[in-house]
Short mmCIF file of C-alpha atoms in Angstrom, two decimals:
data_model
loop_
_atom_site.label_atom_id
_atom_site.label_comp_id
_atom_site.label_asym_id
_atom_site.label_seq_id
_atom_site.Cartn_x
_atom_site.Cartn_y
_atom_site.Cartn_z
CA MET A 8 -0.25 0.06 -0.09
CA VAL A 9 2.69 1.97 1.42
CA LYS A 10 4.03 1.31 -2.33
CA GLN A 11 0.49 2.37 -4.32
CA ARG A 12 0.60 5.72 -2.64
CA ARG A 13 4.16 6.32 -3.23
CA SER A 14 3.53 5.60 -6.71
CA ILE A 15 1.50 8.81 -6.88
CA VAL A 16 3.00 11.58 -5.19
CA VAL A 17 6.44 11.36 -7.51
CA PRO A 18 5.15 12.30 -11.01
CA ALA A 19 2.86 14.58 -7.85
CA SER A 20 6.18 16.24 -6.62
CA LEU A 21 7.37 16.07 -10.52
CA CYS A 22 4.53 17.97 -11.67
CA VAL A 23 4.54 20.69 -8.63
CA ALA A 24 8.54 21.10 -9.37
CA LEU A 25 7.44 21.84 -12.98
CA LEU A 26 5.17 24.41 -12.31
CA ALA A 27 7.40 26.19 -9.92
CA ALA A 28 9.83 26.44 -12.93
CA CYS A 29 7.35 28.07 -15.18
CA ARG A 30 7.72 31.21 -13.04
CA GLN A 31 9.28 33.64 -14.64
CA ASP A 32 10.96 35.88 -11.24
CA MET A 33 14.63 34.83 -12.51
CA HIS A 34 13.20 36.23 -17.16
CA ASP A 35 11.72 39.93 -15.52
CA GLN A 36 13.76 40.93 -12.67
CA PRO A 37 13.98 43.53 -10.97
CA LYS A 38 16.10 45.51 -12.98
CA TYR A 39 15.89 47.94 -15.78
CA LYS A 40 17.76 47.44 -19.82
CA PRO A 41 17.94 50.24 -21.52
CA LEU A 42 14.74 51.53 -22.50
CA THR A 43 12.43 50.12 -20.65
CA ALA A 44 9.44 51.29 -18.73
CA SER A 45 9.24 52.48 -15.62
CA ASP A 46 6.29 53.90 -13.49
CA PHE A 47 8.99 55.26 -10.99
CA PHE A 48 9.85 58.34 -12.75
CA THR A 49 6.63 60.21 -13.97
CA ASP A 50 7.77 60.80 -17.54
CA GLY A 51 7.74 56.60 -17.95
CA MET A 52 11.49 56.47 -19.02
CA ALA A 53 14.30 53.70 -16.40
CA SER A 54 16.72 55.94 -19.28
CA ARG A 55 17.73 59.06 -17.79
CA GLY A 56 19.44 62.76 -19.29
CA ALA A 57 23.26 63.05 -17.15
CA VAL A 58 21.69 66.46 -15.09
CA ASP A 59 22.31 69.78 -17.34
CA GLY A 60 25.85 70.68 -17.43
CA THR A 61 27.30 67.59 -16.24
CA ILE A 62 30.98 66.65 -18.59
CA ALA A 63 32.13 63.03 -17.71
CA ARG A 64 35.75 62.42 -17.29
CA GLY A 65 37.57 63.14 -20.61
CA GLN A 66 34.94 64.78 -22.12
CA LEU A 67 35.19 69.49 -21.80
CA ALA A 68 34.12 70.96 -24.75
CA ASP A 69 36.49 73.95 -24.23
CA ASP A 70 38.80 73.94 -27.79
CA SER A 71 35.73 75.79 -30.34
CA ARG A 72 37.95 74.87 -33.54
CA MET A 73 37.23 71.45 -32.49
CA PHE A 74 33.90 71.23 -30.87
CA GLU A 75 32.36 73.80 -32.99
CA GLY A 76 34.42 73.89 -36.01
CA ARG A 77 34.34 78.19 -34.67
CA ALA A 78 37.43 80.74 -34.08
CA GLY A 79 34.97 83.22 -33.09
CA ASN A 80 32.69 83.30 -34.33
CA ASP A 81 33.84 82.43 -38.00
CA PRO A 82 33.62 79.53 -38.75
CA ILE A 83 36.68 77.54 -39.44
CA ALA A 84 39.50 77.10 -42.67
CA ALA A 85 41.26 74.35 -42.27
CA PHE A 86 40.92 71.20 -39.80
CA PRO A 87 41.51 71.45 -36.43
CA PHE A 88 43.89 68.25 -36.03
CA LYS A 89 45.88 67.06 -39.35
CA VAL A 90 44.32 64.32 -41.34
CA THR A 91 45.17 61.00 -42.43
CA LYS A 92 44.34 59.01 -44.43
CA ALA A 93 42.90 56.65 -42.43
CA ASP A 94 40.50 60.06 -40.72
CA ALA A 95 38.81 59.76 -44.50
CA GLU A 96 38.86 55.96 -44.87
CA ARG A 97 36.71 56.49 -41.64
CA GLY A 98 34.69 58.99 -43.17
CA ARG A 99 33.35 57.57 -46.05
CA GLN A 100 32.23 55.14 -44.39
CA ARG A 101 30.41 56.96 -41.94
CA TYR A 102 29.21 58.82 -44.47
CA ASP A 103 27.60 56.89 -46.89
CA ILE A 104 25.62 55.49 -43.33
CA TYR A 105 24.20 59.03 -42.46
CA CYS A 106 25.08 60.94 -45.52
CA ALA A 107 24.92 59.31 -48.72
CA PRO A 108 20.34 58.71 -48.84
CA CYS A 109 19.70 61.52 -49.46
CA HIS A 110 23.01 63.93 -50.82
CA GLY A 111 23.79 60.65 -52.63
CA ALA A 112 27.41 58.45 -52.49
CA LEU A 113 28.42 61.41 -54.47
CA GLY A 114 27.35 63.81 -52.88
CA ASP A 115 25.20 65.05 -55.71
CA GLY A 116 22.11 65.37 -54.02
CA ARG A 117 20.01 62.52 -55.78
CA GLY A 118 20.34 60.50 -53.00
CA MET A 119 17.26 57.45 -52.53
CA VAL A 120 15.25 59.92 -50.31
CA VAL A 121 15.72 62.99 -53.14
CA GLU A 122 14.88 59.35 -54.89
CA ARG A 123 11.66 59.13 -53.05
CA GLY A 124 9.79 62.72 -53.01
CA PHE A 125 12.82 64.47 -50.23
CA ARG A 126 13.55 68.40 -50.92
CA GLN A 127 16.61 68.02 -52.90
CA PRO A 128 19.95 68.55 -51.25
CA PRO A 129 22.55 71.73 -52.65
CA SER A 130 25.10 69.45 -54.83
CA TYR A 131 28.20 69.77 -53.54
CA HIS A 132 30.24 70.43 -55.86
CA ILE A 133 28.69 74.28 -56.66
CA ASP A 134 31.26 76.67 -56.33
CA ARG A 135 29.41 77.85 -53.18
CA LEU A 136 29.95 74.56 -51.57
CA ARG A 137 33.26 74.06 -52.45
CA GLU A 138 34.49 77.46 -51.72
CA ALA A 139 32.64 76.78 -47.90
CA PRO A 140 35.38 76.98 -45.47
CA VAL A 141 35.33 73.40 -43.62
CA GLY A 142 33.54 74.48 -40.06
CA HIS A 143 30.51 75.31 -42.09
CA TYR A 144 30.35 71.59 -42.71
CA PHE A 145 30.90 70.96 -38.83
CA ASP A 146 28.60 73.39 -38.46
CA VAL A 147 25.96 72.31 -41.12
CA ILE A 148 26.59 68.10 -39.01
CA THR A 149 25.63 69.58 -35.78
CA ASN A 150 23.12 72.23 -35.96
CA GLY A 151 21.44 71.32 -39.22
CA PHE A 152 20.59 73.45 -42.16
CA GLY A 153 16.69 74.47 -43.24
CA ALA A 154 15.15 71.00 -43.94
CA MET A 155 17.89 68.79 -42.83
CA PRO A 156 17.91 67.74 -38.73
CA SER A 157 21.53 67.75 -37.17
CA TYR A 158 22.76 64.73 -36.56
CA ALA A 159 25.14 65.94 -33.05
CA SER A 160 23.70 62.85 -31.73
CA ARG A 161 24.58 59.78 -33.76
CA VAL A 162 27.94 61.09 -35.62
CA PRO A 163 30.35 61.74 -32.29
CA VAL A 164 32.28 65.13 -33.01
CA ARG A 165 35.56 63.24 -34.47
CA ASP A 166 33.96 60.97 -37.00
CA ARG A 167 32.09 64.58 -38.05
CA TRP A 168 36.16 66.23 -39.22
CA ALA A 169 36.54 63.49 -41.15
CA ILE A 170 32.65 62.96 -43.00
CA VAL A 171 33.93 66.42 -43.29
CA ALA A 172 36.92 65.38 -44.82
CA TYR A 173 36.13 62.78 -46.90
CA VAL A 174 33.05 65.84 -48.23
CA ARG A 175 36.66 67.39 -49.44
CA ALA A 176 38.34 64.47 -51.18
CA LEU A 177 34.63 63.79 -53.53
CA GLN A 178 34.83 67.79 -53.99
CA LEU A 179 38.07 67.19 -55.46
CA SER A 180 37.18 64.06 -57.51
CA GLN A 181 34.79 65.49 -59.51
CA ASN A 182 36.44 68.84 -59.89
CA ALA A 183 40.29 67.62 -60.41
CA ARG A 184 42.61 68.38 -63.14
CA VAL A 185 44.05 65.72 -65.41
CA GLN A 186 47.37 68.00 -64.55
CA ASP A 187 46.58 66.43 -60.59
CA LEU A 188 46.92 63.03 -61.80
CA THR A 189 50.72 61.02 -61.65
CA PRO A 190 51.71 60.52 -64.75
CA GLU A 191 51.11 56.30 -64.31
CA ASP A 192 47.44 57.42 -63.85
CA ARG A 193 47.67 59.85 -67.05
CA GLN A 194 48.86 56.89 -69.17
CA LYS A 195 45.86 54.57 -68.01
CA LEU A 196 43.29 57.51 -68.97
CA GLY A 197 45.22 57.13 -72.17
CA VAL A 198 45.80 61.27 -72.22
CA VAL A 199 48.71 62.29 -75.18
CA GLU A 200 51.12 64.36 -73.29
CA MET B 12 -9.71 -9.80 5.87
CA GLN B 13 -8.19 -9.00 2.96
CA VAL B 14 -8.49 -5.47 2.11
CA PHE B 15 -7.48 -5.13 -2.14
CA HIS B 16 -8.32 -7.68 -4.53
CA PRO B 17 -5.35 -8.94 -5.87
CA SER B 18 -5.67 -7.68 -9.52
CA THR B 19 -4.43 -3.83 -7.47
CA ASN B 20 -1.60 -5.36 -7.23
CA THR B 21 -1.39 -5.77 -11.62
CA ILE B 22 -2.84 -1.57 -11.45
CA SER B 23 0.49 -1.07 -8.90
CA ARG B 24 2.56 -2.26 -10.97
CA VAL B 25 1.62 -1.84 -14.07
CA SER B 26 0.81 2.23 -12.49
CA ILE B 27 4.51 2.74 -11.58
CA PHE B 28 6.05 1.09 -14.67
CA GLY B 29 4.01 3.68 -16.46
CA ALA B 30 4.33 6.66 -14.51
CA VAL B 31 8.09 6.40 -15.89
CA PHE B 32 6.41 7.06 -19.18
CA PHE B 33 4.41 9.52 -18.05
CA ILE B 34 6.83 11.74 -16.72
CA ALA B 35 9.20 10.45 -20.16
CA GLY B 36 6.23 11.65 -21.79
CA LEU B 37 5.91 14.93 -20.21
CA LEU B 38 8.92 15.96 -19.99
CA TRP B 39 9.35 15.95 -23.90
CA LEU B 40 5.68 18.33 -24.39
CA LEU B 41 7.58 21.04 -22.39
CA ASN B 42 10.72 21.05 -24.03
CA ALA B 43 8.19 20.42 -27.37
CA PHE B 44 6.95 22.98 -25.95
CA HIS B 45 9.82 25.18 -25.36
CA ARG B 46 11.03 24.69 -28.21
CA SER B 47 7.90 25.47 -30.58
CA SER B 48 7.28 28.77 -31.88
CA TYR B 49 4.23 29.16 -29.82
CA TYR B 50 6.58 29.86 -27.10
CA THR B 51 10.48 30.82 -28.94
CA GLU B 52 7.62 33.04 -31.22
CA VAL B 53 10.43 32.46 -34.37
CA GLY B 54 9.24 33.44 -36.98
CA VAL B 55 6.15 35.61 -36.14
CA PRO B 56 5.59 38.66 -37.49
CA ILE B 57 4.99 40.84 -34.07
CA ASP B 58 2.57 42.94 -34.46
CA GLN B 59 3.49 47.07 -33.56
CA PRO B 60 2.20 50.41 -33.29
CA ILE B 61 3.70 51.86 -36.64
CA PRO B 62 4.27 49.52 -38.97
CA PHE B 63 7.89 49.86 -39.51
CA SER B 64 8.84 47.82 -42.60
CA HIS B 65 12.92 46.68 -42.73
CA LYS B 66 11.72 45.96 -46.50
CA HIS B 67 10.90 49.23 -47.39
CA HIS B 68 13.75 50.89 -45.43
CA VAL B 69 17.14 48.47 -45.72
CA GLN B 70 16.01 47.35 -49.58
CA GLY B 71 14.13 48.94 -51.10
CA ILE B 72 15.80 52.67 -49.46
CA GLY B 73 19.24 51.51 -48.69
CA ILE B 74 19.42 52.97 -45.60
CA ASP B 75 22.58 51.09 -43.52
CA CYS B 76 21.52 49.59 -40.39
CA ARG B 77 23.70 51.86 -37.93
CA TYR B 78 21.41 55.01 -39.06
CA CYS B 79 18.36 53.46 -36.96
CA HIS B 80 20.85 51.85 -34.77
CA SER B 81 23.52 54.13 -34.40
CA SER B 82 24.97 52.12 -31.05
CA VAL B 83 25.39 48.66 -32.19
CA GLU B 84 29.19 48.94 -32.97
CA PHE B 85 30.31 50.36 -29.38
CA SER B 86 27.84 49.33 -26.91
CA SER B 87 25.70 46.47 -25.48
CA PHE B 88 22.74 47.77 -26.97
CA ALA B 89 22.39 48.20 -30.27
CA GLY B 90 20.07 50.98 -29.92
CA MET B 91 16.24 52.14 -30.89
CA PRO B 92 15.69 55.44 -33.45
CA ALA B 93 14.23 58.09 -32.43
CA THR B 94 11.49 59.80 -32.80
CA GLU B 95 13.78 62.62 -34.26
CA THR B 96 15.41 59.82 -36.82
CA CYS B 97 11.95 58.59 -38.48
CA MET B 98 11.09 62.43 -38.86
CA SER B 99 14.45 63.47 -40.63
CA CYS B 100 12.97 61.60 -43.73
CA HIS B 101 9.15 61.95 -42.22
CA SER B 102 8.67 65.43 -41.81
CA GLN B 103 8.48 65.38 -45.91
CA ILE B 104 8.40 62.37 -46.82
CA TRP B 105 4.74 60.45 -46.42
CA ALA B 106 3.89 63.73 -44.02
CA ASP B 107 -0.16 63.28 -44.03
CA SER B 108 -0.57 59.03 -44.07
CA PRO B 109 -2.73 57.86 -40.91
CA MET B 110 0.18 55.06 -41.03
CA LEU B 111 2.47 57.61 -39.09
CA GLU B 112 0.41 59.95 -36.51
CA PRO B 113 1.89 57.79 -33.79
CA VAL B 114 5.17 59.55 -34.59
CA ARG B 115 4.23 62.44 -35.28
CA ALA B 116 2.08 61.79 -32.15
CA SER B 117 5.44 61.45 -30.36
CA PHE B 118 7.35 63.99 -32.33
CA ARG B 119 4.82 66.21 -31.21
CA THR B 120 4.57 65.06 -27.37
CA GLY B 121 7.75 64.48 -26.92
CA GLU B 122 6.50 60.97 -26.00
CA PRO B 123 8.93 57.78 -26.67
CA ILE B 124 6.85 55.23 -29.67
CA GLN B 125 6.75 52.40 -27.55
CA TRP B 126 7.81 49.60 -29.88
CA ILE B 127 7.40 46.02 -29.01
CA ARG B 128 10.79 43.65 -28.30
CA VAL B 129 10.99 41.01 -30.57
CA HIS B 130 14.44 39.70 -29.11
CA ASP B 131 14.59 39.69 -25.59
CA LEU B 132 16.75 37.77 -23.28
CA PRO B 133 15.79 36.32 -20.04
CA GLY B 134 17.32 38.93 -16.73
CA PHE B 135 19.73 36.42 -16.15
CA VAL B 136 21.71 36.19 -19.63
CA TYR B 137 24.13 39.07 -20.47
CA PHE B 138 24.71 39.70 -24.46
CA ASP B 139 26.63 42.65 -25.73
CA HIS B 140 26.67 43.51 -29.37
CA SER B 141 29.74 45.58 -29.48
CA ILE B 142 31.90 42.52 -29.43
CA HIS B 143 29.97 40.89 -31.98
CA VAL B 144 30.26 42.60 -34.76
CA ASN B 145 33.56 43.66 -33.57
CA LYS B 146 34.94 41.01 -34.10
CA GLY B 147 33.18 40.19 -37.36
CA ILE B 148 29.66 38.12 -36.52
CA GLY B 149 27.25 39.87 -39.13
CA CYS B 150 23.49 41.01 -38.23
CA ALA B 151 22.78 38.84 -39.96
CA SER B 152 23.76 35.34 -39.04
CA CYS B 153 22.14 35.59 -35.96
CA HIS B 154 18.41 38.00 -36.86
CA GLY B 155 18.03 36.77 -40.24
CA ARG B 156 17.84 38.65 -43.66
CA VAL B 157 16.54 41.35 -41.63
CA ASP B 158 15.97 43.12 -44.94
CA LEU B 159 13.21 41.19 -46.88
CA MET B 160 10.51 41.46 -43.19
CA PRO B 161 7.91 44.02 -43.77
CA LEU B 162 7.64 43.10 -40.04
CA MET B 163 9.74 41.88 -37.72
CA TRP B 164 10.10 38.28 -36.65
CA LYS B 165 12.76 36.08 -35.04
CA VAL B 166 15.26 33.90 -37.05
CA ASN B 167 17.07 32.31 -34.17
CA THR B 168 14.97 30.53 -30.60
CA LEU B 169 18.38 32.45 -28.78
CA HIS B 170 18.71 29.20 -26.25
CA MET B 171 21.73 28.73 -24.68
CA GLU B 172 22.21 26.18 -26.68
CA TRP B 173 21.89 28.14 -29.92
CA CYS B 174 24.91 30.76 -28.53
CA LEU B 175 26.77 27.77 -27.40
CA GLU B 176 26.24 26.78 -31.16
CA CYS B 177 29.11 29.15 -32.11
CA HIS B 178 30.61 29.57 -28.96
CA ARG B 179 32.14 26.68 -29.67
CA GLU B 180 32.87 26.63 -33.52
CA PRO B 181 32.76 30.09 -33.93
CA GLN B 182 35.57 29.56 -37.52
CA ARG B 183 32.22 28.94 -39.01
CA PHE B 184 29.92 31.77 -38.75
CA VAL B 185 32.98 34.62 -38.67
CA ARG B 186 32.99 37.14 -41.54
CA PRO B 187 35.53 39.37 -43.03
CA ARG B 188 34.78 42.79 -40.57
CA GLU B 189 33.18 44.76 -43.73
CA GLU B 190 30.35 42.31 -44.44
CA VAL B 191 28.68 42.50 -41.10
CA PHE B 192 25.79 44.74 -42.13
CA ASN B 193 26.02 43.56 -46.12
CA MET B 194 23.25 41.34 -45.58
CA SER B 195 23.26 38.95 -48.65
CA TRP B 196 26.24 38.00 -48.05
CA GLN B 197 26.97 33.71 -48.30
CA PRO B 198 29.82 31.58 -46.29
CA PRO B 199 32.25 31.45 -49.48
CA ALA B 200 32.94 28.36 -50.65
CA ASP B 201 36.25 27.80 -48.78
CA GLN B 202 34.78 29.11 -45.31
CA ALA B 203 36.22 26.41 -42.74
CA ALA B 204 39.51 28.50 -44.35
CA LEU B 205 38.42 30.84 -44.53
CA GLY B 206 37.10 31.21 -40.71
CA GLU B 207 40.36 29.74 -39.16
CA LYS B 208 42.59 32.42 -40.96
CA LEU B 209 40.29 35.21 -39.42
CA VAL B 210 39.51 33.35 -35.48
CA ARG B 211 43.84 33.95 -34.99
CA GLU B 212 43.34 37.81 -36.90
CA TYR B 213 40.76 39.08 -34.46
CA LYS B 214 41.53 37.11 -32.03
CA ILE B 215 38.80 35.49 -31.05
CA ARG B 216 38.76 33.33 -28.11
CA LYS B 217 35.91 30.79 -27.76
CA LEU B 218 33.96 31.65 -24.94
CA THR B 219 31.61 28.67 -23.27
CA ASP B 220 32.19 28.67 -19.33
CA CYS B 221 29.04 29.29 -17.56
CA SER B 222 30.95 32.81 -16.48
CA SER B 223 31.12 34.28 -19.90
CA CYS B 224 27.03 34.55 -20.46
CA HIS B 225 26.83 34.87 -16.99
CA ARG B 226 27.90 37.33 -14.72
#
């Protein structure tokens, strides 16, 4: 008889154990992951912004040339640091992510989004923009320009300068003269000297 | 006096024997349930407050993942697009579409859009996007062909065995870093050789100790 009762007890206790495993306390822990909702704060968001005026270590923006592209009130004409090939490569990658949808891969202002009806931005290859100082480009990315929104929250300062370097390279590429090429490249093009 | 009829002997034997099968069956059912798409939601498109289509935006317009998921390269969290990010285009494109009213409402009021999570690991698992992306694991290896999804769904269970399948043999899945965001990259015929080379080049460890993911 004892034996028989045990034959029920074992599966029964297993069932209880399995049911207990259905509690999700460890799955849904009382901690916040990025962007989860919270009923503690009035705005319902768990992610809190930094208190106004907070400056994280190493993020003091004390150099207006580097962080605003300006000296006094004028946009600067020279890069605030020495631009390397790696910067331009990085710039190409970032340009293709953040700018090409509207400005097009060549910077002619005919990106895919423009094809679908967005206001067409000016080509980078017009005289006014070719002559614009690099500080102007930095300012446009940081603060937006007319119909174009600001990209400051998604493109860090160093990347913004890298993009500007790449835009300069694009402008050169669309306006290169045969005399500027190396003799080998000229030969490739079949230019007769 | 005999309380039980002799036949109960057989019944009790059968039920002890049967219990083994009963328990085994129960465990099997539980396991099957755990792996069924009803529970894991693999392949089940999730309805969202706005019918946002990766197919239109990624394949149709050619926007890079990082335009919207901008912290995926340097943070554990991939990042979700702010309302301003949608509005950078939709201030002008489909600006009156009723489908996009929740986006405009969010822009006016500052209340965030509440997307429904598709992938959600349990709280006791630690996951980090940046290391995977920087060591040459493509988005498509884990999320599938996102560029073909009109609504987002899960392609993999996110079960521990799935993570481990790759952590044990990363050389089968690793790709060149430049191809991480390329949705249509296919492993070449010599993936075995390429994988070995990349594992050495990117110094990929085989992280299978429990504390890598449970910390």
